[in-house]
Amino acid sequence: MILSVEDLRELAKRRIPRAIFDYADGGAYEERTMRRNSADLDALSFRQRVMVDVSNISLATSFVGAAASMPLGIAPTGLAGLFHADGEILGARAAAACGIPFCLSTMSICSIEDVRAATQQPFWFQQYLMKDRGFNQELIDRAAAAQCSALMLTLDLQVIGERRRDPRNGLTIPPRLTLRNAVDVASRPTWALRVLFGKRRTFGNLVGRIGGTSGIRTLAEWTNTQFDASANWRDVEWVRSRWPGKLILKGVLDAEDARLGVAAGADAIVVSNHGGRQLDGAPSTISVLQEIVDAVGGRCEVLFDGGIRSGQDIAKALALGARGALIGKSFLFALAAAGEAGVRKAIEIMRNELRVTLALTGTANVGAVGPHILRRP
Ligand SMILES: Cc1cc2nc3c(=O)[nH]c(=O)nc-3n(C[C@H](O)[C@H](O)[C@H](O)COP(=O)(O)O)c2cc1C
């Protein structure tokens, strides 16, 4: 019985090999920040309010220039196509069917063009600053040609935080059948047939497009060779000057950086610590959200991610000032569990949880959510 995102996570664990599951489930180093994201959300309590007319709850909203059926979007996740064949296409379709935005990662398995060809709804495209700025320009042009509705620039991955589960599990890209993982893979024949021996198994946007990458097998190697560790705010302004549409800056965890992001021309920022996959020891995203919202002072939208597993979590992020929340792991577990239907299920579960949370906090619509729905510590 699938009643929660946690149920989808348990199912995912059974359906995909350990190395792929752990790639999503883990964080950087000792995973302290990853755990804090969830623990700090859990620690917040709602004020239960009664005898308020909540017979007509509305979750509809808009963010980053488009209407959405609820304040939720799918965060960019690299390698989603290894969780389920055509994972990015299925994710984009599920998001469109549920009326929420989907963001495609540069490090996806399906390319921008694959997703564009298979979907009707415009999607967001996420990129990093690469050493080869010509390649950034190429990605911008491809995103524009695919009519992407927003460009998301991720700022918190100039160097990669070590995710220790990956080398321990021998995760490679494309995934390979080895003596070590043979039993694990053999006990998941559906995944093996569709993904391991499927059509798309490596970085769809990158392979054959950037030089000097043959022989690269791990995500850390890709990052270390291609991403620009010297990037600074002038480079963000450069991207701004090249992309006429909505620009979202992702990976802001400090009020000062939020102000610099606004100055660089962001339409929205995402308060994010990459799901605890980068700086271990950084604060949870929920603990810094309010001060960042204050620093931005309404000059751009503030989105939120990190630890969102339920509609209750979304309500807490909204209460502290986020315009919308994004899901990374919850999306990938749902995708691995049941493809497009799984992702729709996760979104519908969260939608119902959010609706009930609003009702029981005496709130008729998402626009009316504020800090008053939380109890003060
Ligand atoms: C497996 C995985 C891959 C990710 N890949 C990317 C990526 O390619 N680009 C990016 O900006 N963020 C990436 N992220 C971070 C997510 O966009 C998001 O910030 C994070 O997952 C939010 O936390 P949550 O997983 O607790 O929801 C990834 C996260 C996961 C779990």
mmCIF file of C-alpha atoms and ligand atoms in Angstrom:
data_model
loop_
_atom_site.group_PDB
_atom_site.id
_atom_site.type_symbol
_atom_site.label_atom_id
_atom_site.label_comp_id
_atom_site.label_asym_id
_atom_site.label_seq_id
_atom_site.Cartn_x
_atom_site.Cartn_y
_atom_site.Cartn_z
ATOM 1 C CA MET A 1 0.000 0.000 0.000
ATOM 2 C CA ILE A 2 1.488 3.350 -1.034
ATOM 3 C CA LEU A 3 0.362 6.079 1.356
ATOM 4 C CA SER A 4 3.469 8.188 1.786
ATOM 5 C CA VAL A 5 6.699 9.225 0.107
ATOM 6 C CA GLU A 6 8.450 6.914 2.566
ATOM 7 C CA ASP A 7 6.439 3.992 1.136
ATOM 8 C CA LEU A 8 7.715 4.951 -2.339
ATOM 9 C CA ARG A 9 11.262 5.088 -0.989
ATOM 10 C CA GLU A 10 10.941 1.555 0.415
ATOM 11 C CA LEU A 11 9.612 0.317 -2.904
ATOM 12 C CA ALA A 12 12.441 2.069 -4.769
ATOM 13 C CA LYS A 13 14.959 0.278 -2.581
ATOM 14 C CA ARG A 14 13.588 -3.041 -3.774
ATOM 15 C CA ARG A 15 13.394 -2.075 -7.450
ATOM 16 C CA ILE A 16 16.796 -0.529 -8.227
ATOM 17 C CA PRO A 17 20.362 -1.618 -7.456
ATOM 18 C CA ARG A 18 21.949 -0.463 -4.237
ATOM 19 C CA ALA A 19 24.459 1.838 -5.965
ATOM 20 C CA ILE A 20 21.685 3.818 -7.679
ATOM 21 C CA PHE A 21 19.477 3.955 -4.582
ATOM 22 C CA ASP A 22 22.367 5.128 -2.410
ATOM 23 C CA TYR A 23 23.388 7.740 -4.980
ATOM 24 C CA ALA A 24 20.063 9.469 -4.215
ATOM 25 C CA ASP A 25 19.661 8.491 -0.589
ATOM 26 C CA GLY A 26 23.080 9.699 0.555
ATOM 27 C CA GLY A 27 24.745 13.013 1.214
ATOM 28 C CA ALA A 28 28.244 14.404 1.519
ATOM 29 C CA TYR A 29 30.801 13.140 4.069
ATOM 30 C CA GLU A 30 29.070 12.208 7.360
ATOM 31 C CA GLU A 31 25.674 13.305 5.975
ATOM 32 C CA ARG A 32 25.110 15.672 8.901
ATOM 33 C CA THR A 33 23.603 18.453 6.819
ATOM 34 C CA MET A 34 21.385 16.012 4.973
ATOM 35 C CA ARG A 35 20.001 14.723 8.273
ATOM 36 C CA ARG A 36 19.592 18.275 9.609
ATOM 37 C CA ASN A 37 17.395 19.207 6.649
ATOM 38 C CA SER A 38 14.818 16.640 7.764
ATOM 39 C CA ALA A 39 15.359 16.936 11.514
ATOM 40 C CA ASP A 40 14.870 20.716 11.522
ATOM 41 C CA LEU A 41 11.701 20.447 9.439
ATOM 42 C CA ASP A 42 10.414 17.754 11.811
ATOM 43 C CA ALA A 43 11.162 19.948 14.825
ATOM 44 C CA LEU A 44 8.683 22.635 13.738
ATOM 45 C CA SER A 45 5.115 22.286 15.004
ATOM 46 C CA PHE A 46 1.924 23.720 13.631
ATOM 47 C CA ARG A 47 -0.666 25.698 15.518
ATOM 48 C CA GLN A 48 -3.850 23.703 15.195
ATOM 49 C CA ARG A 49 -6.806 26.035 14.666
ATOM 50 C CA VAL A 50 -10.452 25.059 14.694
ATOM 51 C CA MET A 51 -13.827 26.416 13.661
ATOM 52 C CA VAL A 52 -12.579 28.248 10.602
ATOM 53 C CA ASP A 53 -14.424 27.704 7.305
ATOM 54 C CA VAL A 54 -12.028 25.546 5.312
ATOM 55 C CA SER A 55 -14.582 23.966 3.001
ATOM 56 C CA ASN A 56 -12.910 25.533 -0.046
ATOM 57 C CA ILE A 57 -9.167 25.148 0.173
ATOM 58 C CA SER A 58 -7.164 26.422 -2.786
ATOM 59 C CA LEU A 59 -3.585 25.335 -3.407
ATOM 60 C CA ALA A 60 -3.280 27.123 -6.747
ATOM 61 C CA THR A 61 -0.445 29.600 -7.018
ATOM 62 C CA SER A 62 2.129 30.958 -9.445
ATOM 63 C CA PHE A 63 5.877 31.064 -9.346
ATOM 64 C CA VAL A 64 8.676 31.910 -11.746
ATOM 65 C CA GLY A 65 6.161 33.507 -14.046
ATOM 66 C CA ALA A 66 3.755 30.607 -14.458
ATOM 67 C CA ALA A 67 0.628 29.283 -12.813
ATOM 68 C CA ALA A 68 0.993 26.072 -10.804
ATOM 69 C CA SER A 69 -1.668 23.849 -9.271
ATOM 70 C CA MET A 70 0.261 23.852 -5.989
ATOM 71 C CA PRO A 71 3.487 25.407 -4.634
ATOM 72 C CA LEU A 72 5.695 22.460 -5.614
ATOM 73 C CA GLY A 73 8.196 21.767 -8.383
ATOM 74 C CA ILE A 74 10.622 19.012 -9.315
ATOM 75 C CA ALA A 75 14.258 19.905 -8.622
ATOM 76 C CA PRO A 76 16.994 19.118 -11.136
ATOM 77 C CA THR A 77 18.561 15.737 -10.467
ATOM 78 C CA GLY A 78 21.450 14.285 -12.434
ATOM 79 C CA LEU A 79 21.109 10.730 -13.729
ATOM 80 C CA ALA A 80 17.342 10.496 -13.156
ATOM 81 C CA GLY A 81 17.251 8.257 -16.233
ATOM 82 C CA LEU A 82 19.160 5.603 -14.269
ATOM 83 C CA PHE A 83 16.323 5.342 -11.743
ATOM 84 C CA HIS A 84 13.893 4.384 -14.467
ATOM 85 C CA ALA A 85 14.335 4.182 -18.233
ATOM 86 C CA ASP A 86 13.506 7.575 -19.768
ATOM 87 C CA GLY A 87 13.266 8.922 -16.218
ATOM 88 C CA GLU A 88 13.512 12.588 -17.155
ATOM 89 C CA ILE A 89 10.804 12.282 -19.801
ATOM 90 C CA LEU A 90 8.507 10.504 -17.338
ATOM 91 C CA GLY A 91 9.228 13.082 -14.650
ATOM 92 C CA ALA A 92 8.429 15.958 -17.003
ATOM 93 C CA ARG A 93 5.202 14.267 -18.112
ATOM 94 C CA ALA A 94 4.083 13.576 -14.541
ATOM 95 C CA ALA A 95 4.808 17.167 -13.524
ATOM 96 C CA ALA A 96 2.872 18.504 -16.516
ATOM 97 C CA ALA A 97 -0.081 16.219 -15.768
ATOM 98 C CA CYS A 98 -0.137 17.465 -12.171
ATOM 99 C CA GLY A 99 0.286 21.123 -13.147
ATOM 100 C CA ILE A 100 3.682 21.762 -11.548
ATOM 101 C CA PRO A 101 7.082 22.711 -13.051
ATOM 102 C CA PHE A 102 9.828 20.227 -13.864
ATOM 103 C CA CYS A 103 13.506 21.157 -14.010
ATOM 104 C CA LEU A 104 15.862 19.153 -16.221
ATOM 105 C CA SER A 105 19.496 18.853 -15.098
ATOM 106 C CA THR A 106 22.480 19.282 -17.404
ATOM 107 C CA MET A 107 23.670 15.958 -15.946
ATOM 108 C CA SER A 108 20.549 14.149 -17.094
ATOM 109 C CA ILE A 109 20.428 10.918 -19.070
ATOM 110 C CA CYS A 110 17.753 12.119 -21.520
ATOM 111 C CA SER A 111 18.937 15.214 -23.368
ATOM 112 C CA ILE A 112 17.114 18.565 -23.581
ATOM 113 C CA GLU A 113 16.022 17.597 -27.081
ATOM 114 C CA ASP A 114 14.754 14.158 -25.936
ATOM 115 C CA VAL A 115 12.572 15.745 -23.250
ATOM 116 C CA ARG A 116 11.359 18.498 -25.571
ATOM 117 C CA ALA A 117 10.358 15.959 -28.224
ATOM 118 C CA ALA A 118 8.449 13.815 -25.722
ATOM 119 C CA THR A 119 6.534 16.515 -23.810
ATOM 120 C CA GLN A 120 4.173 19.409 -24.530
ATOM 121 C CA GLN A 121 4.618 21.537 -21.422
ATOM 122 C CA PRO A 122 7.639 23.895 -21.211
ATOM 123 C CA PHE A 123 10.178 22.808 -18.587
ATOM 124 C CA TRP A 124 13.029 24.544 -16.749
ATOM 125 C CA PHE A 125 16.645 23.754 -17.583
ATOM 126 C CA GLN A 126 19.458 23.738 -15.013
ATOM 127 C CA GLN A 127 23.122 24.303 -15.731
ATOM 128 C CA TYR A 128 26.455 24.806 -13.966
ATOM 129 C CA LEU A 129 29.262 27.136 -14.952
ATOM 130 C CA MET A 130 31.620 24.960 -16.956
ATOM 131 C CA LYS A 131 35.282 25.647 -17.732
ATOM 132 C CA ASP A 132 34.315 25.732 -21.397
ATOM 133 C CA ARG A 133 32.077 28.812 -21.440
ATOM 134 C CA GLY A 134 31.325 28.058 -25.082
ATOM 135 C CA PHE A 135 29.549 24.948 -23.840
ATOM 136 C CA ASN A 136 27.469 27.050 -21.417
ATOM 137 C CA GLN A 137 26.464 29.194 -24.362
ATOM 138 C CA GLU A 138 25.591 26.080 -26.354
ATOM 139 C CA LEU A 139 23.390 24.808 -23.507
ATOM 140 C CA ILE A 140 21.685 28.206 -23.243
ATOM 141 C CA ASP A 141 20.988 28.126 -26.984
ATOM 142 C CA ARG A 142 19.666 24.570 -26.774
ATOM 143 C CA ALA A 143 17.428 25.484 -23.816
ATOM 144 C CA ALA A 144 16.104 28.474 -25.771
ATOM 145 C CA ALA A 145 15.508 26.314 -28.856
ATOM 146 C CA ALA A 146 13.585 23.840 -26.650
ATOM 147 C CA GLN A 147 11.492 26.792 -25.362
ATOM 148 C CA CYS A 148 12.473 26.182 -21.760
ATOM 149 C CA SER A 149 10.513 28.544 -19.538
ATOM 150 C CA ALA A 150 13.350 29.251 -17.084
ATOM 151 C CA LEU A 151 17.078 28.755 -16.751
ATOM 152 C CA MET A 152 18.345 27.619 -13.373
ATOM 153 C CA LEU A 153 22.002 28.238 -12.574
ATOM 154 C CA THR A 154 23.375 26.095 -9.764
ATOM 155 C CA LEU A 155 25.944 27.969 -7.691
ATOM 156 C CA ASP A 156 26.920 25.481 -4.992
ATOM 157 C CA LEU A 157 28.893 22.939 -6.988
ATOM 158 C CA GLN A 158 32.117 24.630 -8.026
ATOM 159 C CA VAL A 159 33.813 21.668 -6.381
ATOM 160 C CA ILE A 160 32.070 18.457 -5.455
ATOM 161 C CA GLY A 161 31.392 17.349 -1.870
ATOM 162 C CA GLU A 162 32.412 13.731 -1.499
ATOM 163 C CA ARG A 163 29.440 11.373 -1.371
ATOM 164 C CA ARG A 164 31.147 8.404 0.167
ATOM 165 C CA ARG A 165 28.501 5.870 -0.643
ATOM 166 C CA ASP A 166 29.248 6.219 -4.379
ATOM 167 C CA PRO A 167 32.880 5.041 -4.440
ATOM 168 C CA ARG A 168 32.052 2.417 -1.815
ATOM 169 C CA ASN A 169 29.325 1.029 -4.074
ATOM 170 C CA GLY A 170 31.473 1.360 -7.211
ATOM 171 C CA LEU A 171 28.964 3.637 -8.981
ATOM 172 C CA THR A 172 30.052 4.298 -12.579
ATOM 173 C CA ILE A 173 28.465 6.127 -15.483
ATOM 174 C CA PRO A 174 27.253 4.441 -17.548
ATOM 175 C CA PRO A 175 26.485 1.745 -14.953
ATOM 176 C CA ARG A 176 28.327 -1.508 -15.546
ATOM 177 C CA LEU A 177 27.689 -5.085 -14.638
ATOM 178 C CA THR A 178 30.580 -6.229 -12.468
ATOM 179 C CA LEU A 179 31.360 -9.235 -10.320
ATOM 180 C CA ARG A 180 30.645 -7.107 -7.255
ATOM 181 C CA ASN A 181 27.178 -5.976 -8.256
ATOM 182 C CA ALA A 182 26.110 -9.083 -10.237
ATOM 183 C CA VAL A 183 23.783 -10.531 -7.583
ATOM 184 C CA ASP A 184 22.290 -7.129 -6.773
ATOM 185 C CA VAL A 185 21.602 -6.395 -10.454
ATOM 186 C CA ALA A 186 20.407 -9.918 -11.275
ATOM 187 C CA SER A 187 17.756 -9.663 -8.574
ATOM 188 C CA ARG A 188 16.351 -6.568 -10.316
ATOM 189 C CA PRO A 189 15.838 -7.890 -13.847
ATOM 190 C CA THR A 190 13.298 -5.274 -14.918
ATOM 191 C CA TRP A 191 15.690 -2.461 -14.082
ATOM 192 C CA ALA A 192 18.595 -4.309 -15.731
ATOM 193 C CA LEU A 193 16.670 -4.909 -18.919
ATOM 194 C CA ARG A 194 15.341 -1.370 -19.230
ATOM 195 C CA VAL A 195 18.256 0.671 -17.919
ATOM 196 C CA LEU A 196 21.487 -1.334 -17.848
ATOM 197 C CA PHE A 197 20.878 -2.733 -21.315
ATOM 198 C CA GLY A 198 18.597 0.118 -22.410
ATOM 199 C CA LYS A 199 19.094 2.815 -25.026
ATOM 200 C CA ARG A 200 20.017 5.785 -22.842
ATOM 201 C CA ARG A 201 22.615 5.143 -20.132
ATOM 202 C CA THR A 202 24.925 8.114 -19.956
ATOM 203 C CA PHE A 203 24.930 11.943 -19.883
ATOM 204 C CA GLY A 204 22.638 12.751 -22.799
ATOM 205 C CA ASN A 205 23.463 16.462 -22.900
ATOM 206 C CA LEU A 206 27.218 16.069 -22.714
ATOM 207 C CA VAL A 207 28.551 13.000 -24.422
ATOM 208 C CA GLY A 208 30.194 13.750 -27.721
ATOM 209 C CA ARG A 209 29.805 17.486 -27.125
ATOM 210 C CA ILE A 210 32.698 18.363 -24.838
ATOM 211 C CA GLY A 211 36.212 17.247 -25.582
ATOM 212 C CA GLY A 212 38.556 15.336 -23.303
ATOM 213 C CA THR A 213 35.881 13.364 -21.500
ATOM 214 C CA SER A 214 36.400 9.904 -22.922
ATOM 215 C CA GLY A 215 37.387 7.467 -20.211
ATOM 216 C CA ILE A 216 35.659 9.478 -17.460
ATOM 217 C CA ARG A 217 33.596 7.086 -15.377
ATOM 218 C CA THR A 218 32.446 8.746 -12.174
ATOM 219 C CA LEU A 219 30.416 11.825 -11.383
ATOM 220 C CA ALA A 220 33.251 13.253 -9.297
ATOM 221 C CA GLU A 221 35.648 12.932 -12.249
ATOM 222 C CA TRP A 222 33.174 14.667 -14.567
ATOM 223 C CA THR A 223 32.753 17.502 -12.129
ATOM 224 C CA ASN A 224 36.434 17.926 -11.424
ATOM 225 C CA THR A 225 37.362 18.074 -15.086
ATOM 226 C CA GLN A 226 34.468 20.158 -16.443
ATOM 227 C CA PHE A 227 33.105 22.488 -13.758
ATOM 228 C CA ASP A 228 34.675 25.905 -13.259
ATOM 229 C CA ALA A 229 36.041 26.271 -9.722
ATOM 230 C CA SER A 230 37.042 29.874 -10.491
ATOM 231 C CA ALA A 231 33.499 31.068 -11.310
ATOM 232 C CA ASN A 232 32.328 34.266 -9.567
ATOM 233 C CA TRP A 233 29.392 36.698 -9.578
ATOM 234 C CA ARG A 234 30.574 38.309 -12.824
ATOM 235 C CA ASP A 235 30.043 34.941 -14.485
ATOM 236 C CA VAL A 236 26.511 34.872 -13.105
ATOM 237 C CA GLU A 237 25.968 38.307 -14.657
ATOM 238 C CA TRP A 238 27.345 36.885 -17.919
ATOM 239 C CA VAL A 239 24.699 34.141 -17.876
ATOM 240 C CA ARG A 240 22.088 36.776 -17.044
ATOM 241 C CA SER A 241 23.129 38.769 -20.105
ATOM 242 C CA ARG A 242 22.836 35.705 -22.335
ATOM 243 C CA TRP A 243 19.448 34.430 -21.151
ATOM 244 C CA PRO A 244 16.526 36.788 -21.700
ATOM 245 C CA GLY A 245 13.973 34.628 -19.837
ATOM 246 C CA LYS A 246 13.497 33.876 -16.145
ATOM 247 C CA LEU A 247 16.747 33.190 -14.287
ATOM 248 C CA ILE A 248 16.755 31.122 -11.088
ATOM 249 C CA LEU A 249 19.886 30.961 -8.919
ATOM 250 C CA LYS A 250 20.087 27.753 -6.918
ATOM 251 C CA GLY A 251 22.244 26.926 -3.934
ATOM 252 C CA VAL A 252 21.948 30.080 -1.824
ATOM 253 C CA LEU A 253 22.310 29.462 1.911
ATOM 254 C CA ASP A 254 23.438 32.847 3.188
ATOM 255 C CA ALA A 255 21.668 36.206 3.358
ATOM 256 C CA GLU A 256 24.652 38.032 1.869
ATOM 257 C CA ASP A 257 24.722 35.700 -1.138
ATOM 258 C CA ALA A 258 20.987 36.186 -1.536
ATOM 259 C CA ARG A 259 21.544 39.966 -1.829
ATOM 260 C CA LEU A 260 24.348 39.397 -4.354
ATOM 261 C CA GLY A 261 22.051 37.084 -6.304
ATOM 262 C CA VAL A 262 19.380 39.778 -6.467
ATOM 263 C CA ALA A 263 22.024 42.277 -7.638
ATOM 264 C CA ALA A 264 23.127 39.833 -10.349
ATOM 265 C CA GLY A 265 19.604 39.889 -11.743
ATOM 266 C CA ALA A 266 17.930 36.757 -10.371
ATOM 267 C CA ASP A 267 14.189 36.398 -10.871
ATOM 268 C CA ALA A 268 14.190 33.731 -8.176
ATOM 269 C CA ILE A 269 16.658 32.088 -5.847
ATOM 270 C CA VAL A 270 16.488 28.595 -4.409
ATOM 271 C CA VAL A 271 17.510 28.295 -0.778
ATOM 272 C CA SER A 272 19.336 25.002 -1.055
ATOM 273 C CA ASN A 273 22.282 23.047 0.295
ATOM 274 C CA HIS A 274 21.976 20.564 -2.554
ATOM 275 C CA GLY A 275 20.059 18.176 -0.319
ATOM 276 C CA GLY A 276 23.058 17.920 2.015
ATOM 277 C CA ARG A 277 25.250 16.656 -0.820
ATOM 278 C CA GLN A 278 27.833 19.437 -0.768
ATOM 279 C CA LEU A 279 29.055 21.280 2.363
ATOM 280 C CA ASP A 280 28.646 18.877 5.252
ATOM 281 C CA GLY A 281 28.212 20.956 8.399
ATOM 282 C CA ALA A 282 26.211 23.653 6.600
ATOM 283 C CA PRO A 283 22.920 24.581 8.274
ATOM 284 C CA SER A 284 19.652 22.997 7.267
ATOM 285 C CA THR A 285 17.808 24.990 4.638
ATOM 286 C CA ILE A 286 14.717 25.507 6.815
ATOM 287 C CA SER A 287 16.837 27.082 9.564
ATOM 288 C CA VAL A 288 18.116 29.858 7.260
ATOM 289 C CA LEU A 289 15.030 30.361 5.118
ATOM 290 C CA GLN A 290 13.460 33.208 7.048
ATOM 291 C CA GLU A 291 16.622 35.328 7.254
ATOM 292 C CA ILE A 292 17.133 34.932 3.501
ATOM 293 C CA VAL A 293 13.541 35.894 2.770
ATOM 294 C CA ASP A 294 14.098 39.009 4.913
ATOM 295 C CA ALA A 295 17.351 39.852 3.101
ATOM 296 C CA VAL A 296 15.697 39.545 -0.301
ATOM 297 C CA GLY A 297 12.849 41.769 0.834
ATOM 298 C CA GLY A 298 10.517 40.821 -2.008
ATOM 299 C CA ARG A 299 12.985 41.799 -4.750
ATOM 300 C CA CYS A 300 12.839 38.286 -6.209
ATOM 301 C CA GLU A 301 11.016 35.065 -5.437
ATOM 302 C CA VAL A 302 12.466 32.689 -2.879
ATOM 303 C CA LEU A 303 12.085 28.974 -3.513
ATOM 304 C CA PHE A 304 13.135 26.257 -1.116
ATOM 305 C CA ASP A 305 14.471 22.713 -1.162
ATOM 306 C CA GLY A 306 16.044 20.201 1.208
ATOM 307 C CA GLY A 307 14.215 17.468 3.065
ATOM 308 C CA ILE A 308 10.749 17.945 1.569
ATOM 309 C CA ARG A 309 9.000 14.570 1.954
ATOM 310 C CA SER A 310 5.405 15.600 2.636
ATOM 311 C CA GLY A 311 2.762 18.275 2.267
ATOM 312 C CA GLN A 312 3.404 19.176 5.893
ATOM 313 C CA ASP A 313 7.019 19.984 4.957
ATOM 314 C CA ILE A 314 5.825 22.182 2.083
ATOM 315 C CA ALA A 315 3.518 24.070 4.467
ATOM 316 C CA LYS A 316 6.436 24.701 6.845
ATOM 317 C CA ALA A 317 8.581 26.120 4.028
ATOM 318 C CA LEU A 318 5.728 28.389 2.930
ATOM 319 C CA ALA A 319 5.172 29.490 6.521
ATOM 320 C CA LEU A 320 8.762 30.706 6.702
ATOM 321 C CA GLY A 321 8.436 32.674 3.480
ATOM 322 C CA ALA A 322 9.095 30.371 0.519
ATOM 323 C CA ARG A 323 6.993 30.893 -2.580
ATOM 324 C CA GLY A 324 7.302 27.222 -3.482
ATOM 325 C CA ALA A 325 9.246 24.076 -2.625
ATOM 326 C CA LEU A 326 11.200 21.649 -4.803
ATOM 327 C CA ILE A 327 11.721 17.915 -4.384
ATOM 328 C CA GLY A 328 14.852 15.968 -5.296
ATOM 329 C CA LYS A 329 14.959 12.644 -3.455
ATOM 330 C CA SER A 330 11.186 12.333 -3.162
ATOM 331 C CA PHE A 331 10.967 12.615 -6.953
ATOM 332 C CA LEU A 332 13.701 10.046 -7.611
ATOM 333 C CA PHE A 333 12.286 7.469 -5.180
ATOM 334 C CA ALA A 334 8.841 7.816 -6.716
ATOM 335 C CA LEU A 335 10.315 7.485 -10.206
ATOM 336 C CA ALA A 336 12.289 4.379 -9.267
ATOM 337 C CA ALA A 337 9.260 2.878 -7.537
ATOM 338 C CA ALA A 338 6.752 3.219 -10.349
ATOM 339 C CA GLY A 339 7.880 5.491 -13.202
ATOM 340 C CA GLU A 340 5.491 8.241 -14.273
ATOM 341 C CA ALA A 341 2.642 6.823 -12.164
ATOM 342 C CA GLY A 342 4.933 6.812 -9.140
ATOM 343 C CA VAL A 343 5.829 10.481 -9.593
ATOM 344 C CA ARG A 344 2.178 11.414 -10.010
ATOM 345 C CA LYS A 345 1.396 9.437 -6.880
ATOM 346 C CA ALA A 346 4.056 11.299 -4.876
ATOM 347 C CA ILE A 347 2.711 14.655 -6.029
ATOM 348 C CA GLU A 348 -0.894 13.691 -5.245
ATOM 349 C CA ILE A 349 0.094 12.402 -1.802
ATOM 350 C CA MET A 350 1.803 15.704 -1.048
ATOM 351 C CA ARG A 351 -1.121 17.658 -2.475
ATOM 352 C CA ASN A 352 -3.568 15.939 -0.127
ATOM 353 C CA GLU A 353 -1.255 16.306 2.851
ATOM 354 C CA LEU A 354 -0.866 20.019 2.111
ATOM 355 C CA ARG A 355 -4.629 20.456 1.753
ATOM 356 C CA VAL A 356 -5.324 18.784 5.095
ATOM 357 C CA THR A 357 -2.524 20.736 6.775
ATOM 358 C CA LEU A 358 -3.980 24.000 5.552
ATOM 359 C CA ALA A 359 -7.439 22.993 6.734
ATOM 360 C CA LEU A 360 -6.291 22.010 10.220
ATOM 361 C CA THR A 361 -4.247 25.168 10.639
ATOM 362 C CA GLY A 362 -7.324 27.187 9.681
ATOM 363 C CA THR A 363 -5.905 28.409 6.354
ATOM 364 C CA ALA A 364 -8.103 28.677 3.271
ATOM 365 C CA ASN A 365 -5.436 29.082 0.589
ATOM 366 C CA VAL A 366 -1.678 28.936 0.132
ATOM 367 C CA GLY A 367 -1.452 32.721 -0.141
ATOM 368 C CA ALA A 368 -2.663 32.999 3.449
ATOM 369 C CA VAL A 369 0.044 30.724 4.872
ATOM 370 C CA GLY A 370 2.461 32.642 7.090
ATOM 371 C CA PRO A 371 4.573 32.283 10.210
ATOM 372 C CA HIS A 372 1.373 32.409 12.272
ATOM 373 C CA ILE A 373 0.600 28.778 11.356
ATOM 374 C CA LEU A 374 3.699 27.644 13.282
ATOM 375 C CA ARG A 375 4.083 27.525 17.035
ATOM 376 C CA ARG A 376 6.939 29.665 18.328
ATOM 377 C CA PRO A 377 9.735 27.623 19.900
HETATM 378 C C1 LIG B 1 20.518 12.145 -6.879
HETATM 379 C C2 LIG B 1 20.520 13.638 -6.907
HETATM 380 C C3 LIG B 1 21.062 14.298 -7.998
HETATM 381 C C4 LIG B 1 21.082 15.696 -8.025
HETATM 382 N N1 LIG B 1 21.552 16.338 -9.137
HETATM 383 C C5 LIG B 1 21.491 17.682 -9.200
HETATM 384 C C6 LIG B 1 21.861 18.361 -10.388
HETATM 385 O O1 LIG B 1 22.220 17.755 -11.392
HETATM 386 N N2 LIG B 1 21.802 19.718 -10.368
HETATM 387 C C7 LIG B 1 21.393 20.428 -9.281
HETATM 388 O O2 LIG B 1 21.366 21.648 -9.328
HETATM 389 N N3 LIG B 1 21.010 19.798 -8.166
HETATM 390 C C8 LIG B 1 21.032 18.456 -8.107
HETATM 391 N N4 LIG B 1 20.610 17.817 -6.978
HETATM 392 C C9 LIG B 1 20.080 18.606 -5.841
HETATM 393 C C10 LIG B 1 18.575 18.817 -6.008
HETATM 394 O O3 LIG B 1 18.299 19.673 -7.079
HETATM 395 C C11 LIG B 1 17.985 19.429 -4.734
HETATM 396 O O4 LIG B 1 18.687 20.597 -4.389
HETATM 397 C C12 LIG B 1 17.981 18.481 -3.538
HETATM 398 O O5 LIG B 1 17.776 17.158 -3.961
HETATM 399 C C13 LIG B 1 16.909 18.890 -2.545
HETATM 400 O O6 LIG B 1 16.922 18.089 -1.419
HETATM 401 P P1 LIG B 1 16.008 16.772 -1.255
HETATM 402 O O7 LIG B 1 16.683 15.705 -2.071
HETATM 403 O O8 LIG B 1 16.052 16.515 0.193
HETATM 404 O O9 LIG B 1 14.649 17.076 -1.790
HETATM 405 C C14 LIG B 1 20.565 16.425 -6.937
HETATM 406 C C15 LIG B 1 20.019 15.744 -5.844
HETATM 407 C C16 LIG B 1 19.974 14.370 -5.822
HETATM 408 C C17 LIG B 1 19.354 13.672 -4.649
#
